Tab-separated table of C-alpha atoms in Angstrom:
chain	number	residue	atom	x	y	z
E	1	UNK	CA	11.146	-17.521	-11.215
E	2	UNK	CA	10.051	-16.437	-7.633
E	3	UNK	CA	6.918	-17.193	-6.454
E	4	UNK	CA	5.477	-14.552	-5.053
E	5	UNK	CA	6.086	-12.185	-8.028
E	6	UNK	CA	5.548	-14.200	-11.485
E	7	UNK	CA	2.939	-13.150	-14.055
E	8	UNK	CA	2.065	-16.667	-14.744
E	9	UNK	CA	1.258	-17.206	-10.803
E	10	UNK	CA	-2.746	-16.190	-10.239
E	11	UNK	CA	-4.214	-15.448	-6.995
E	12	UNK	CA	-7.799	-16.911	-6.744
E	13	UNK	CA	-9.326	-14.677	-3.687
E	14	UNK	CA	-12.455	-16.442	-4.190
E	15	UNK	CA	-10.832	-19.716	-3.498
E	16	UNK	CA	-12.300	-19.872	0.395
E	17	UNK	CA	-15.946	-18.114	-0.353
E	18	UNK	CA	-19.110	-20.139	-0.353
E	19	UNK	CA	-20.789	-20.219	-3.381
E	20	UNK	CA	-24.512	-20.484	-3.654
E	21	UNK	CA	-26.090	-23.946	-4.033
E	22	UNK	CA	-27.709	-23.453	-7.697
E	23	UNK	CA	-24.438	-21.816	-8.756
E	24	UNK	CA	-23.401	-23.559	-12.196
E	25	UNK	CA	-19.400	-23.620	-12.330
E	26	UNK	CA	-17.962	-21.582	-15.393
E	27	UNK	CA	-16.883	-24.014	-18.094
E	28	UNK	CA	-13.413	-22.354	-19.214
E	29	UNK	CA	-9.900	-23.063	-17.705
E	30	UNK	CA	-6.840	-20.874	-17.817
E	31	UNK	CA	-3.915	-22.990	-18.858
E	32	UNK	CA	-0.144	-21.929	-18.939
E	33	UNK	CA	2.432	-23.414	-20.758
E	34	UNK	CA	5.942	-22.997	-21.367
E	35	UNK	CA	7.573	-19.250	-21.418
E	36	UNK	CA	4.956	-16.472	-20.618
E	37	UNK	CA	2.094	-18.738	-23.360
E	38	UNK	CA	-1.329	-18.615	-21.720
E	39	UNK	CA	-4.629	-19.993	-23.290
E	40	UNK	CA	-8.338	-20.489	-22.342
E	41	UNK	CA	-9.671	-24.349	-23.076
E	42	UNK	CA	-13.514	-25.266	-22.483
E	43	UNK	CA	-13.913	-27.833	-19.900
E	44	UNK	CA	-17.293	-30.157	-21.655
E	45	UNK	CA	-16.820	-32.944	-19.457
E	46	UNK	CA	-17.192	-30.692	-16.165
E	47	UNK	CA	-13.575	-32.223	-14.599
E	48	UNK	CA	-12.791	-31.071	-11.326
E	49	UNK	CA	-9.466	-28.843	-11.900
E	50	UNK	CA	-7.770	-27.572	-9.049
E	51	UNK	CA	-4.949	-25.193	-9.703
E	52	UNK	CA	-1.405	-26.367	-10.825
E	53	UNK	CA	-2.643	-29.870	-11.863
E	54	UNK	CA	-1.589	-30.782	-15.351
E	55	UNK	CA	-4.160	-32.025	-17.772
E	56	UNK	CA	-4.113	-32.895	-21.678
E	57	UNK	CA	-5.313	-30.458	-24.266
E	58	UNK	CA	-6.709	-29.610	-27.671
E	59	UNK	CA	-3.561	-27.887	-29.329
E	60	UNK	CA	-3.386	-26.203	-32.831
E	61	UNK	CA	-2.559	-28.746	-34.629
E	62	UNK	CA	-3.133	-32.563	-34.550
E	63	UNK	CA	-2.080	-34.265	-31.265
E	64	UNK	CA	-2.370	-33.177	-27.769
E	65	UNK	CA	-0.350	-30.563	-25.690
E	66	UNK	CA	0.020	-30.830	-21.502
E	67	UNK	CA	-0.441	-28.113	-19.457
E	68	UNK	CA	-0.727	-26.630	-15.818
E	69	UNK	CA	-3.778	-25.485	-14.833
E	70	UNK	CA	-3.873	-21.783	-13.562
E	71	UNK	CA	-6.965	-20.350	-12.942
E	72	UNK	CA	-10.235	-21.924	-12.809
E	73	UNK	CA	-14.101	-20.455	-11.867
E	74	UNK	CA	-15.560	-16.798	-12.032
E	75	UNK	CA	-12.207	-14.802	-12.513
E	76	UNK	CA	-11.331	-16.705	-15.502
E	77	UNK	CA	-14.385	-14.673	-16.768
E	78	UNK	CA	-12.475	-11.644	-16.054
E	79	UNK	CA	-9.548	-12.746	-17.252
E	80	UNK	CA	-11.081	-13.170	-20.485
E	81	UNK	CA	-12.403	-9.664	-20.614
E	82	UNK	CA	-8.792	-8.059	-19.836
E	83	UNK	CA	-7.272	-10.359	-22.591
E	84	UNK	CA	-10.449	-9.039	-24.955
E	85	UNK	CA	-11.437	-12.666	-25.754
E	86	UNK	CA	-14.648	-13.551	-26.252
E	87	UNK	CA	-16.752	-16.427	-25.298
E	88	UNK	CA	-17.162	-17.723	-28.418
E	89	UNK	CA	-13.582	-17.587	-29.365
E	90	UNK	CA	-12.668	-20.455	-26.803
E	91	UNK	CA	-13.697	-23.112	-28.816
E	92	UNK	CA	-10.548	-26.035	-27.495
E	93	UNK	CA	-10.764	-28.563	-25.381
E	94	UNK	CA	-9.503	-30.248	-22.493
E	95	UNK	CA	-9.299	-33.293	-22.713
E	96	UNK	CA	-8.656	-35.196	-19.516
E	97	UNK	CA	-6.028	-35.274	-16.330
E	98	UNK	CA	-2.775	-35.910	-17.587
E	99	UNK	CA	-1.967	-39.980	-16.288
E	100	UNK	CA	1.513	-41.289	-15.848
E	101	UNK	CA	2.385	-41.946	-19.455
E	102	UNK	CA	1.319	-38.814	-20.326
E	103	UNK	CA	3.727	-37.246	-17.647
E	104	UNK	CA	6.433	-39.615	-18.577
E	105	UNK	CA	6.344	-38.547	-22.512
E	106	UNK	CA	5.920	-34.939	-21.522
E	107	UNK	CA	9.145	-34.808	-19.319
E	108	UNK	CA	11.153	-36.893	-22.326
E	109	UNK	CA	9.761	-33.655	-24.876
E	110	UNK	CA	11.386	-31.043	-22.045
E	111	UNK	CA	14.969	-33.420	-21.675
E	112	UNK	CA	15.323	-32.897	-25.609
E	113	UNK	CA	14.731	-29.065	-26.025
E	114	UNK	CA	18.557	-27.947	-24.920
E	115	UNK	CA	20.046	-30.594	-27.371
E	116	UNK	CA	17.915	-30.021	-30.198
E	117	UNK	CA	18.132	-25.839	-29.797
E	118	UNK	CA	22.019	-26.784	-30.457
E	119	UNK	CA	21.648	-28.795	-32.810
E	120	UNK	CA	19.076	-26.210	-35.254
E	121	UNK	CA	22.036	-23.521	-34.284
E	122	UNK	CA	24.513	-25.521	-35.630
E	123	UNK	CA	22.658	-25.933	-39.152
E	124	UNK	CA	21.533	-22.201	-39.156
E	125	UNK	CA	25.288	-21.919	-39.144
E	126	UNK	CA	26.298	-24.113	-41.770
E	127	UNK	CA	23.655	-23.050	-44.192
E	128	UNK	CA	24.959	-18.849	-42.958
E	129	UNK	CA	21.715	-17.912	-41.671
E	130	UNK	CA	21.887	-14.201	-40.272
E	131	UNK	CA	19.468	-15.333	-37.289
E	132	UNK	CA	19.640	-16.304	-33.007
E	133	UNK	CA	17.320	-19.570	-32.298
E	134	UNK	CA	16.924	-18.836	-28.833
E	135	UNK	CA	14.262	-21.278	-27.386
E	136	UNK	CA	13.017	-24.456	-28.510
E	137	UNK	CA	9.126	-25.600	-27.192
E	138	UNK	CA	8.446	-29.295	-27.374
E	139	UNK	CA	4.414	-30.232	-27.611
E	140	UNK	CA	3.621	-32.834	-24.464
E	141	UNK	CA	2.874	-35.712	-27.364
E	142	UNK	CA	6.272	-35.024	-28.332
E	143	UNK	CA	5.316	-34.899	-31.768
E	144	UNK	CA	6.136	-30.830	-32.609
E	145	UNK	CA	8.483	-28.650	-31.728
E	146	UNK	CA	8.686	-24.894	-31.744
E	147	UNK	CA	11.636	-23.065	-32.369
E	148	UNK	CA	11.715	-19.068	-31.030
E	149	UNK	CA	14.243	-17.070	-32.538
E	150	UNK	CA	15.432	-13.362	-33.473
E	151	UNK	CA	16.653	-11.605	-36.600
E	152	UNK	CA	17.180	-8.225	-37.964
E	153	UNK	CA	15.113	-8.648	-41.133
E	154	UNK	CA	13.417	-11.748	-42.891
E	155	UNK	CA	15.039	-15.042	-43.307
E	156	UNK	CA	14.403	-17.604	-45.757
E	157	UNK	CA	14.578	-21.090	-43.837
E	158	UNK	CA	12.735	-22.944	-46.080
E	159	UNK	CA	16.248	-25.422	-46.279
E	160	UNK	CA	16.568	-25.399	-42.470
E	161	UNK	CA	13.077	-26.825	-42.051
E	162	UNK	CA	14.219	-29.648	-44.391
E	163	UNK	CA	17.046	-30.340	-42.039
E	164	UNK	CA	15.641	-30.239	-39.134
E	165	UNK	CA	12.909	-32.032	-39.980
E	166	UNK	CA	14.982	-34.625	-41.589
E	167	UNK	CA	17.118	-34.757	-38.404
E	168	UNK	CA	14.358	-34.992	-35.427
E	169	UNK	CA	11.603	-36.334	-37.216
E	170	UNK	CA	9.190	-33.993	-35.864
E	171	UNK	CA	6.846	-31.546	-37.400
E	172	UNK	CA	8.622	-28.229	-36.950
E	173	UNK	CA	7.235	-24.534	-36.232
E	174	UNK	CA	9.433	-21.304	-36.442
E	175	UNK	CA	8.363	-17.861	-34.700
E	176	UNK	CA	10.513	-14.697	-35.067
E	177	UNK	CA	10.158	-13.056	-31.670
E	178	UNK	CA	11.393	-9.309	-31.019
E	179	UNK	CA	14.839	-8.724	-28.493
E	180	UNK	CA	12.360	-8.054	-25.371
E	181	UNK	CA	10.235	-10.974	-26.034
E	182	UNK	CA	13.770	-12.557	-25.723
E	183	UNK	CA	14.758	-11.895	-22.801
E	184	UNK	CA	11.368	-12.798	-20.611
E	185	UNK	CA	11.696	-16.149	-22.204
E	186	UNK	CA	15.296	-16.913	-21.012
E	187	UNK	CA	15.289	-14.384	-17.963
E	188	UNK	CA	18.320	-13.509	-15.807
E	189	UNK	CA	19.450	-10.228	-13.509
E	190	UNK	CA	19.499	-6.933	-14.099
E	191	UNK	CA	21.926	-4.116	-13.345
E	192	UNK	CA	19.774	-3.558	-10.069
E	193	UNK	CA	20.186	-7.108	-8.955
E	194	UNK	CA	17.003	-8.366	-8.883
E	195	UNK	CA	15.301	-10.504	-11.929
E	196	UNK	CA	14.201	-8.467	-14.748
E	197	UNK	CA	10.899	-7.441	-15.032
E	198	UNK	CA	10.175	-8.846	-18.167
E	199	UNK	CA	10.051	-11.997	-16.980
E	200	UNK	CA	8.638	-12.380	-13.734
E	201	UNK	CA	5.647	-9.626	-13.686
E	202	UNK	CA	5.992	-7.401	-16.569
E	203	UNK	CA	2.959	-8.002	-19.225
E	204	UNK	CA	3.044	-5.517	-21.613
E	205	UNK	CA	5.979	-3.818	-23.527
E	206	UNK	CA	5.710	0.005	-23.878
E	207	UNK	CA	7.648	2.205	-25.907
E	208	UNK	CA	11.205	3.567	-24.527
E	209	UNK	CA	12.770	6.579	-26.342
E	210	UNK	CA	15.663	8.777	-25.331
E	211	UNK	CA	13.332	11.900	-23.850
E	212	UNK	CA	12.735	9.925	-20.901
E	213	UNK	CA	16.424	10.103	-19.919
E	214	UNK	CA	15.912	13.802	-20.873
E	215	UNK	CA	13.541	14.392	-18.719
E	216	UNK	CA	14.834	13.358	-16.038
E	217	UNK	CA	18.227	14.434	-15.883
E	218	UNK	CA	19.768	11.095	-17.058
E	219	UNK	CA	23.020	10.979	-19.054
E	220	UNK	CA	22.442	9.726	-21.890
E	221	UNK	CA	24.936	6.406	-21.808
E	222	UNK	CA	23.733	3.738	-23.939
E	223	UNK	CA	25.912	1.008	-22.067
E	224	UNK	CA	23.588	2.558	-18.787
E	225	UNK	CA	20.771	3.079	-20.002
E	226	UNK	CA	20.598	-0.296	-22.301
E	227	UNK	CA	19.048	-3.649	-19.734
E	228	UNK	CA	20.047	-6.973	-21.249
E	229	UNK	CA	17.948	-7.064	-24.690
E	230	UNK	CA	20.389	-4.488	-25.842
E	231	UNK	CA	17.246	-2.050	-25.957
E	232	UNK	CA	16.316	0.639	-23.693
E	233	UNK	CA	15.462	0.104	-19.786
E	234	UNK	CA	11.831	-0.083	-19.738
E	235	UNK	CA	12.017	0.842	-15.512
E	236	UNK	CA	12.660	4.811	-17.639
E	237	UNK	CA	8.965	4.557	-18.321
E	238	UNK	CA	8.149	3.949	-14.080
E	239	UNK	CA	8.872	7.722	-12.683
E	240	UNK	CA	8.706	9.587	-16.119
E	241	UNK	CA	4.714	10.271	-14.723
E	242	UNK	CA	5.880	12.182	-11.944
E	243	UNK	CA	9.149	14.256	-13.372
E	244	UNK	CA	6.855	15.315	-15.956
E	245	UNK	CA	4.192	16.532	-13.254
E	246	UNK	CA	7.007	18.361	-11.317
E	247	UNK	CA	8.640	19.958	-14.418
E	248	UNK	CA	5.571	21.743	-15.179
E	249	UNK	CA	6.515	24.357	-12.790
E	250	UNK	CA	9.790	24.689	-14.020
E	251	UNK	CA	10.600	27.484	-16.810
E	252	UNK	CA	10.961	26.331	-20.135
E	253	UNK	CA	13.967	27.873	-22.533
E	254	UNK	CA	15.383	29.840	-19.695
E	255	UNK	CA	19.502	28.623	-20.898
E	256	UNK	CA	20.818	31.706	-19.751
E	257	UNK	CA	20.828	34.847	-17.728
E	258	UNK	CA	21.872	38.193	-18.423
E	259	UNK	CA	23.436	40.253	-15.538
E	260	UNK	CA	25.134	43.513	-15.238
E	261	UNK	CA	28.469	41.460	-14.310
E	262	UNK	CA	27.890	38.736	-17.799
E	263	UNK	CA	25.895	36.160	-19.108
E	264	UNK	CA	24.632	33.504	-16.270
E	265	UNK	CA	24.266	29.984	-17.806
E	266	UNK	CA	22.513	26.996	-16.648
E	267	UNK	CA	24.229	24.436	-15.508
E	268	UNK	CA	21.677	22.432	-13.657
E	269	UNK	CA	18.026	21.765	-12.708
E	270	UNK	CA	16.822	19.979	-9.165
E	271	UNK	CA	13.220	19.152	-10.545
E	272	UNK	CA	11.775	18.143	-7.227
E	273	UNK	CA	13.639	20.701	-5.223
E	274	UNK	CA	12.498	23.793	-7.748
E	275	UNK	CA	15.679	24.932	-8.023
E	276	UNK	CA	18.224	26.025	-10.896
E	277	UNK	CA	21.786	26.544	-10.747
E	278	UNK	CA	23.686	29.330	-12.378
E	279	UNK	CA	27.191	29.940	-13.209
E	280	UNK	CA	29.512	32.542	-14.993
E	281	UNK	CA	31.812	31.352	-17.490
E	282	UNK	CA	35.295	30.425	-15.968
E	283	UNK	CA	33.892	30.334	-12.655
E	284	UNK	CA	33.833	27.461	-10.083
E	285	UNK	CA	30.785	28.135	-7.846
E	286	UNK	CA	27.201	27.597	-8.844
E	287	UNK	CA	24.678	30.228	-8.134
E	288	UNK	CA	21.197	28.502	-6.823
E	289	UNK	CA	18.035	30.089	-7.884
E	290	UNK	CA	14.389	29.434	-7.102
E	291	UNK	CA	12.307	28.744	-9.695
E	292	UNK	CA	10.069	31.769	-9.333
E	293	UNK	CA	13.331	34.172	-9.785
E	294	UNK	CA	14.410	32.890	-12.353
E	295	UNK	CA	11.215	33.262	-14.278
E	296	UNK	CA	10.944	36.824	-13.059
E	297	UNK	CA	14.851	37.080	-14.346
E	298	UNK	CA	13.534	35.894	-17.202
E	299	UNK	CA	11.160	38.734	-18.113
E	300	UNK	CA	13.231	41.107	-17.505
E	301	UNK	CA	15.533	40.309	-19.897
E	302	UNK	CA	13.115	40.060	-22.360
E	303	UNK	CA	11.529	43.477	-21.435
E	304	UNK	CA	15.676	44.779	-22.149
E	305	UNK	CA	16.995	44.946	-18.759
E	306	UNK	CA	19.800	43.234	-16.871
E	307	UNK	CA	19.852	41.740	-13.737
E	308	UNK	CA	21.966	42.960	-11.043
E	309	UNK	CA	24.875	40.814	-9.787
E	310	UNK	CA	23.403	36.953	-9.101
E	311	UNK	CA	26.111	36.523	-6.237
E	312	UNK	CA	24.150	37.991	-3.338
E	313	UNK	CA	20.839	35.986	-4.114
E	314	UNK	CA	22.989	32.708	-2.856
E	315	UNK	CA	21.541	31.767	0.354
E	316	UNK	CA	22.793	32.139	3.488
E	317	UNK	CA	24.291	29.104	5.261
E	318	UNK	CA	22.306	29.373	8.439
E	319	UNK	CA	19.114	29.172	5.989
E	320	UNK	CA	20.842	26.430	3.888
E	321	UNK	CA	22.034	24.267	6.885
E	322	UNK	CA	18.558	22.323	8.160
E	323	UNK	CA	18.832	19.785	11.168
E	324	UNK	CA	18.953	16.081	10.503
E	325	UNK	CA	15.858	14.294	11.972
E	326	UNK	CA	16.267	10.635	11.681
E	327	UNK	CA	13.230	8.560	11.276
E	328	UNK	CA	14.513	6.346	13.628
E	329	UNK	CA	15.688	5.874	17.039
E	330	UNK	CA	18.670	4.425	17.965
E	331	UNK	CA	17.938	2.498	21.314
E	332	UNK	CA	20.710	-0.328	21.220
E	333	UNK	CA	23.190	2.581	21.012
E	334	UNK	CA	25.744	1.316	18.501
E	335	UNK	CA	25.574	4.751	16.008
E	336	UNK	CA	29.290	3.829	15.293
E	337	UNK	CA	31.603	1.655	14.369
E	338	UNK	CA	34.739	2.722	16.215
E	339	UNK	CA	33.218	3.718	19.501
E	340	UNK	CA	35.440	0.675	20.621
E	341	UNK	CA	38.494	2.344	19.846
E	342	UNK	CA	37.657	5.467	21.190
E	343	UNK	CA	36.377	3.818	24.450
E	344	UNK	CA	40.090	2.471	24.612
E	345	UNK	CA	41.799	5.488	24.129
E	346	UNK	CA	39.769	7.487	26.883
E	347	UNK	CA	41.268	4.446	29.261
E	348	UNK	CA	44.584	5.063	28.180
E	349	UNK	CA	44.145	9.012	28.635
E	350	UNK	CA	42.757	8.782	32.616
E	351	UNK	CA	45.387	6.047	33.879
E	352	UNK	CA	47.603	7.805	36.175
E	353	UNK	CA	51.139	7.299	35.787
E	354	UNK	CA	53.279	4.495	37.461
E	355	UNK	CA	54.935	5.430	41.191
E	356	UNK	CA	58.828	5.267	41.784
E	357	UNK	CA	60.166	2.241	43.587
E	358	UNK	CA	62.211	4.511	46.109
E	359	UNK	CA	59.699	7.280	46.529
E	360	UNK	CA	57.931	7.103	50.260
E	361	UNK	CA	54.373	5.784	50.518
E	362	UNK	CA	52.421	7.851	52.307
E	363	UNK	CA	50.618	6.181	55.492
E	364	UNK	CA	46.525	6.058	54.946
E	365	UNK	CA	47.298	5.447	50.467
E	366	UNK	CA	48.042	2.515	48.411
E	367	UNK	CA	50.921	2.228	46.292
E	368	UNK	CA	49.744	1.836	42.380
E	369	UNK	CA	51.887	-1.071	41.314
E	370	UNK	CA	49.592	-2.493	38.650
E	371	UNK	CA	49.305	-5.790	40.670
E	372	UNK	CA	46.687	-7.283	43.025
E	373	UNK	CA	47.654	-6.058	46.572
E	374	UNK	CA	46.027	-9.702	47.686
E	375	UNK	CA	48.559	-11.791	45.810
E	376	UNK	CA	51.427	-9.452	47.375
E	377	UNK	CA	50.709	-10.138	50.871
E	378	UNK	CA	50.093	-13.449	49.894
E	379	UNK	CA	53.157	-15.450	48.118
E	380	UNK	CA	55.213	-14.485	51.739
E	381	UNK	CA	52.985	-15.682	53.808
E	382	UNK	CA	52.883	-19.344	51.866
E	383	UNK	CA	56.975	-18.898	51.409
E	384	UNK	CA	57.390	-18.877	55.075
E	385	UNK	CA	55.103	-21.607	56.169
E	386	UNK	CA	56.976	-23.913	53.666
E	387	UNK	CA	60.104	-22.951	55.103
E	388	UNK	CA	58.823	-23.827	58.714
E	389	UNK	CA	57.559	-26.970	57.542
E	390	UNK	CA	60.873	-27.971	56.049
E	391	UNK	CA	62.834	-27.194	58.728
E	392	UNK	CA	60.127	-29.547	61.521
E	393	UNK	CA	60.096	-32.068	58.821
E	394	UNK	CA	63.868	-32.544	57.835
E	395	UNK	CA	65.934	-35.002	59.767
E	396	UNK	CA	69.164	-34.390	61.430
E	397	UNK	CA	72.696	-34.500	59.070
E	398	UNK	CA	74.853	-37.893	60.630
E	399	UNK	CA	77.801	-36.745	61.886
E	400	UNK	CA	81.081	-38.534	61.089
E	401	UNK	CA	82.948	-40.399	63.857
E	402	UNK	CA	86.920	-40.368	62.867
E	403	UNK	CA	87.550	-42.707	65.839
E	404	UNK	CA	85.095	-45.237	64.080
E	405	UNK	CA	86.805	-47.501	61.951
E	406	UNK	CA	85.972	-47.827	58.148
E	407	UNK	CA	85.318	-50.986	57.184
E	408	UNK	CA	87.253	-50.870	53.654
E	409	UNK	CA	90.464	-49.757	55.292
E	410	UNK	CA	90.362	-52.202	57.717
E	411	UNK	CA	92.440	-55.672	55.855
E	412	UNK	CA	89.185	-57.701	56.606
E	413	UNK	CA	86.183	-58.599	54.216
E	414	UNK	CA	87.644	-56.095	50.971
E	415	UNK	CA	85.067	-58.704	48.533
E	416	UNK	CA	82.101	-57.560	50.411
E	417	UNK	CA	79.399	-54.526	49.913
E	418	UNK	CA	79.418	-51.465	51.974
E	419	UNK	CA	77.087	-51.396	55.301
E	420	UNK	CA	74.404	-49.070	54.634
């Protein structure tokens, strides 16, 4: 569930306003519970609740339930007149703040509901029950459970009980619930990607039928126009309000046309637009009409005339053709995606060609050569100062004496090393 759009979330706006000083605190609390269950408890021992604390209370039956606490003071007195319950109705109690052992043995009740909902499928399918357990509610004393599920007609599940209650020793409770009801228990995503309305703010299930699709131009695909509880979308009821104010304007029964050339048939209505298209039969264009000709098409035909040729009532394309305002402006200047590219191309476009190596320079212009004219004039420069360098720096080559005699000729020491 999100937070800031859950129908069990309340917004106390009175939460930071000074009350007076013989103001006498309203007695009922708003608790939630599991799933979308909400009930009012009387508070007789004036506890200080502050919203989202969990606290025991008077269930149904025998035992105690835990709870969250989610609305407390004067709107819970409106709250109470929305819901059409009346003061005297409220007639449970709280019974104190939830302690440790309390928490402990409610989050054991919530660990078991997954395995036992298993487990009471498994039986409905050994005993060939035509029904869909869905959710399983544990009470906080972990004495009860209550198992949610969905069926096409009645079933008898008298033997189930005795299973169930034979296997988890637990008084048991079974509530048909309808395919909507279904899905704001267990939730999930609808086809426009966000959760489905049903469970996060939705309250109150309204009738869906087929003529909403109708009426506004919808095709009528069941895979569409079906959300996840396999029945109709209920977001068909959100704009129906406003197609049906803007079709009132619109000409009723007006199928066809008839024109000196043929018969004109509808092919389509633009509701907000006021405009219906025409067409003769084998013929690829669409002829647009306002609404207010084709109503006073309309009586003409049914005063016996015909309508002259529909062709030269299409409008012109100067008059079609209207100037794209943008409700923005675009200061950063990135409108498109490839304006790199066509940056790079441009470049490519304005660079002038390369020069010829033998063609003459002319005295007062550079030669293009795609290199840095500072590195040219540079690498012979530092060439001929090494060179100079070398040349100061190397010694003098020994030349060879032949009238000097060489030692290893000579018949003397022939053991010994070379001079150096």
């Amino acid at each position: 569930m999100t937070s800031g759009c859950n129908k069990l979330d309340v917004y106390d706006w009175l939460s930071d306003m000074d009350l007076p000083s013989n103001y006498k605190p309203f007695d009922i609390v708003e608790v939630r519970f599991k799933g979308s269950r909400k009930e009012f408890f009387v508070n007789t021992d004036n506890l200080y609740l502050e919203m989202g604390e969990m606290v025991a209370v008077e269930p149904a039956t025998g035992g105690y339930d835990i709870g969250h606490v989610s609305l407390t003071g004067e709107l819970v007195r409106l709250q109470l007149k929305k819901n059409k319950v009346s003061l005297d109705d409220v007639v449970k109690k709280i019974y104190r703040k939830a302690n440790e052992s309390d928490v402990a043995k409610y989050q054991a009740a919530k660990d078991l509901e997954w395995e036992t909902m298993h487990r009471a499928r498994n039986l409905a399918l050994e005993l060939g029950l035509s029904m869909k357990i869905s959710d399983v509610d544990y009470q906080g004393d972990k004495t009860k459970a209550t198992f949610y599920y969905t069926a096409e007609g009645r079933v008898d599940f008298r033997e189930l009980i005795k299973r169930m209650a034979e296997s988890f020793r637990i008084r048991i409770e079974m509530r048909q619930i309808g395919m909507r009801q279904e899905a704001s228990r267990l939730g999930g995503i609808g086809s426009c990607g966000r959760e489905l309305c049903c469970s996060t703010w939705l309250t109150d299930f309204k009738t869906v039928s087929t003529a909403a699709a109708r009426y506004q131009n919808l095709s009528l695909n069941t895979l569409k126009l079906a959300g996840q509880c396999g029945k109709l979308k209920c977001c068909l009821n959100y704009e129906l309000d406003s197609y049906m104010d803007a079709l009132k304007d619109i000409p009723n029964h007006v199928e066809r046309i008839e024109t000196a050339i043929g018969v004109a048939y509808l092919q389509k209505t633009d509701i907000f637009k006021k405009t219906m298209w025409f067409s003769y039969p084998k013929a690829e264009n669409w002829i647009p009409l306002s609404v207010d000709k084709v109503r006073e098409f309309a009586e003409l035909n049914k005063a016996g005339k015909k309508v002259d040729e529909l062709i030269g009532l299409v409008p012109k394309e100067e008059e079609t053709q209207k100037t794209v305002v943008f409700d923005y402006e675009n200061v950063v200047g990135q409108d498109s995606l490839t304006r790199l590219d066509e940056r790079n191309r441009k470049k490519k476009r304005k660079s002038k060609p390369k020069a010829k190596k033998d063609a003459p320079v002319e005295q007062g212009t550079k030669q293009d050569t795609g290199k840095k004219p500072i590195a040219k004039q540079a690498k012979p420069e530092v060439k001929l100062a090494t060179k100079a360098s070398d040349d100061a720096t190397k010694k003098p080559k020994r030349r060879f004496n032949k009238n000097r005699k060489n030692p290893r000729s000579s018949g003397g020491n022939t053991g010994g090393s070379a001079p150096a």
